[in-house]
Amino acid sequence: GESVGLHLPTLSVQEGDNSIINCAYSNSASDYFIWYKQESGKGPQFIIDIRSNMDKRQGQRVTVLLNKTVKHLSLQIAATQPGDSAVYFCAERGVYNFNKFYFGSGTKLNVKP
Amino acid sequence: ETGVTQSPTHLIKTRGQQVTLRCSSQSGHNTVSWYQQALGQGPQFIFQYYREEENGRGNFPPRFSGLQFPNYSSELNVNALELDDSALYLCASSLVVVTGTGNTGELFFGEGSRLTVL
């Protein structure tokens, strides 16, 4: 089945710097991906999504890049703020089961003031 | 706030007991998915309910079961609790629109129910 992995479990950045969180996925046929933010004691919160017919999508202060050649996703956060401190997950929609999303184990982002 | 509410927020059970967790989906949504999130891990898909029927299941044993009601709210039931069932149980609602490319629909998560099995 699909599996989603992350390169770094913890990322520490200085306030104001840009953050890049990476994610690898295993199924080259996957066509839809979502990034979620989870703050302590809360449920995951949607940040941004991207379909496989795109290689880049921008939101407010966030950009998701999709490299289908190497099956890699990244989330870029511009001008990182203390409120961005959380665990970030990428989720891949199932190819054989469109109802199912596969989540990676997450990257914890620490923003230092 | 996502408009998805879960209850109870925390509960403690002992091994062998049964538990029911509840979820009210966001207004206008027709689908509820349940995920289990162990400490330090990403959420793992348990199953999804669409139009009151199970519509996809992850790698969980039959003692994990669910219901969806006409108002689209849902329950997750776990029988014969085991220590490894200790986790955060997340409910996510979505509006699923079946298209030619498959189901679409962003997941809106509740805050979860933290289950501890002793």
XYZ file of C-alpha atoms in Angstrom:
231
model
C 0.000 0.000 0.000
C 0.927 3.636 -0.083
C 3.368 4.938 2.460
C 4.381 8.446 3.216
C 7.630 9.325 4.932
C 9.327 12.450 6.134
C 12.999 13.287 5.942
C 13.316 15.179 9.245
C 11.333 14.533 12.419
C 12.154 17.945 13.929
C 12.942 21.288 12.334
C 14.017 24.368 14.270
C 13.973 27.760 12.583
C 14.379 31.356 13.621
C 11.337 33.581 13.572
C 11.181 35.378 10.243
C 13.118 32.744 8.352
C 11.591 30.499 5.728
C 10.831 26.865 6.591
C 10.886 23.893 4.287
C 9.305 20.618 5.321
C 9.802 17.601 3.105
C 7.794 14.480 2.449
C 8.332 11.411 0.288
C 5.570 9.197 -1.014
C 5.756 5.740 -2.472
C 2.986 5.346 -5.039
C 3.736 7.050 -8.333
C 0.042 6.818 -9.239
C -1.037 8.991 -6.305
C -2.880 12.015 -7.593
C -3.851 14.160 -4.624
C -1.940 15.376 -1.597
C -2.739 17.538 1.426
C -0.586 19.221 4.039
C -1.991 19.415 7.550
C -0.886 21.321 10.640
C -1.531 19.857 14.068
C -1.070 21.946 17.182
C -0.725 20.319 20.553
C -4.025 18.915 21.780
C -5.870 19.701 18.572
C -6.944 17.868 15.451
C -5.124 18.296 12.126
C -5.933 21.496 10.289
C -5.916 21.753 6.492
C -3.174 24.006 5.113
C -2.984 23.447 1.384
C -3.542 20.728 -1.193
C -2.175 19.898 -4.607
C -3.177 17.599 -7.421
C -0.750 15.602 -9.478
C -1.402 17.682 -12.602
C 0.326 20.596 -10.858
C 3.881 20.996 -9.607
C 3.352 24.073 -7.476
C 0.553 25.704 -5.566
C 0.647 28.809 -3.430
C -1.438 29.905 -0.506
C -1.053 32.595 2.058
C 2.608 32.368 3.159
C 2.701 28.706 2.138
C 3.769 26.985 -1.043
C 3.572 23.298 -1.843
C 5.888 21.807 -4.439
C 5.315 18.416 -6.016
C 8.079 16.534 -7.804
C 6.498 13.461 -9.327
C 9.778 12.263 -10.809
C 11.227 11.561 -7.372
C 7.886 11.255 -5.556
C 8.579 14.166 -3.267
C 6.490 16.915 -1.718
C 7.607 19.960 0.156
C 5.854 22.621 2.160
C 7.466 26.022 2.268
C 6.417 28.518 4.910
C 7.538 32.075 4.346
C 8.486 34.382 7.220
C 7.870 31.710 9.844
C 6.061 32.929 12.932
C 5.816 31.499 16.477
C 2.221 30.515 15.699
C 3.546 28.185 13.016
C 5.058 25.921 15.680
C 3.245 22.604 15.306
C 3.562 19.163 13.778
C 3.099 19.102 10.017
C 1.816 16.080 8.137
C 1.601 15.348 4.481
C -1.254 13.080 3.452
C -1.590 11.131 0.242
C -4.955 10.011 -1.090
C -5.212 6.312 -1.706
C -4.995 5.153 -5.291
C -6.965 1.973 -4.729
C -9.239 3.526 -2.128
C -10.073 7.149 -2.822
C -11.724 7.423 0.565
C -8.507 6.805 2.424
C -5.690 9.206 3.155
C -2.243 7.989 4.183
C -0.439 10.243 6.628
C 3.258 10.452 7.277
C 4.614 10.432 10.815
C 4.982 14.207 10.872
C 7.645 16.869 11.242
C 7.698 19.006 14.349
C 8.437 22.632 13.547
C 9.925 24.721 16.369
C 10.063 28.446 15.761
C 12.593 30.259 17.919
C 11.854 33.885 18.759
C -12.910 25.850 14.159
C -13.958 23.123 11.743
C -17.487 22.600 13.022
C -16.703 18.940 13.760
C -17.336 18.018 17.387
C -16.284 14.868 19.163
C -17.182 13.397 22.534
C -15.927 12.539 25.002
C -12.657 14.449 24.844
C -10.879 12.112 27.240
C -11.714 8.721 28.689
C -10.054 5.867 30.504
C -11.045 2.237 30.070
C -9.640 -1.077 31.151
C -8.580 -3.926 28.922
C -11.510 -5.975 27.654
C -14.062 -3.199 27.991
C -15.998 -1.594 25.163
C -16.057 2.072 24.153
C -18.262 4.275 21.980
C -16.965 7.553 20.594
C -19.211 10.105 18.945
C -18.816 12.654 16.187
C -21.012 15.389 14.795
C -19.985 16.352 11.313
C -19.836 19.803 9.842
C -23.129 21.097 8.510
C -23.569 20.165 4.861
C -21.071 17.315 4.935
C -22.154 13.822 3.944
C -19.147 11.702 4.876
C -17.363 10.835 8.091
C -13.956 9.199 8.371
C -12.356 7.880 11.525
C -8.621 7.878 12.162
C -6.495 6.510 14.989
C -3.450 8.532 15.986
C -0.963 6.903 18.312
C 1.398 9.150 20.228
C 4.091 10.565 17.953
C 2.534 9.074 14.826
C 0.422 10.265 11.953
C -3.274 9.419 11.796
C -4.141 5.947 10.508
C -7.356 5.425 8.558
C -9.895 3.188 10.287
C -12.931 3.503 8.023
C -15.259 5.924 6.305
C -19.038 6.206 6.279
C -20.981 7.619 3.373
C -24.768 7.592 3.204
C -24.902 5.514 6.383
C -22.780 2.696 4.962
C -19.157 1.770 5.457
C -17.321 2.981 2.374
C -13.721 1.929 2.788
C -11.785 0.373 5.633
C -8.190 0.404 6.774
C -6.201 -2.355 8.393
C -8.204 -2.612 11.601
C -9.854 -5.733 13.065
C -13.638 -6.259 13.122
C -13.843 -5.226 16.780
C -13.610 -1.695 15.390
C -17.055 -0.871 14.044
C -19.058 2.209 13.295
C -22.356 3.770 12.439
C -23.500 6.804 10.554
C -26.905 8.306 11.253
C -29.316 10.084 8.910
C -28.077 13.440 10.193
C -24.544 12.318 9.152
C -23.261 12.106 12.711
C -21.282 8.984 13.492
C -20.125 6.598 16.184
C -16.979 4.544 16.505
C -17.271 1.428 18.640
C -14.331 -0.611 19.849
C -14.927 -3.938 21.583
C -12.556 -5.998 23.701
C -10.182 -3.096 24.245
C -6.460 -3.777 24.173
C -3.636 -1.711 25.600
C -2.505 -0.797 22.079
C -5.866 0.830 21.421
C -4.711 3.749 23.546
C -4.620 6.656 21.105
C -6.260 9.839 19.917
C -9.295 8.988 17.794
C -10.024 11.590 15.175
C -13.203 12.092 13.263
C -13.101 13.936 9.953
C -16.062 15.068 7.949
C -16.114 15.958 4.302
C -18.413 16.617 1.421
C -17.680 13.869 -1.034
C -18.548 14.560 -4.627
C -17.832 11.658 -6.884
C -16.143 12.833 -10.043
C -14.581 11.090 -12.973
C -11.235 11.271 -11.217
C -12.489 9.780 -7.991
C -13.827 11.180 -4.763
C -12.790 14.653 -3.821
C -13.277 16.360 -0.538
C -11.073 18.044 1.984
C -11.133 16.448 5.422
C -12.175 18.638 8.340
C -10.988 17.141 11.609
C -12.421 17.374 15.083
C -10.212 17.775 18.152
C -10.304 14.061 18.866
C -11.135 11.731 21.719
C -8.146 10.653 23.800
C -8.606 7.041 24.866
C -6.394 5.455 27.488
C -6.651 1.705 28.043
C -5.219 0.407 31.315
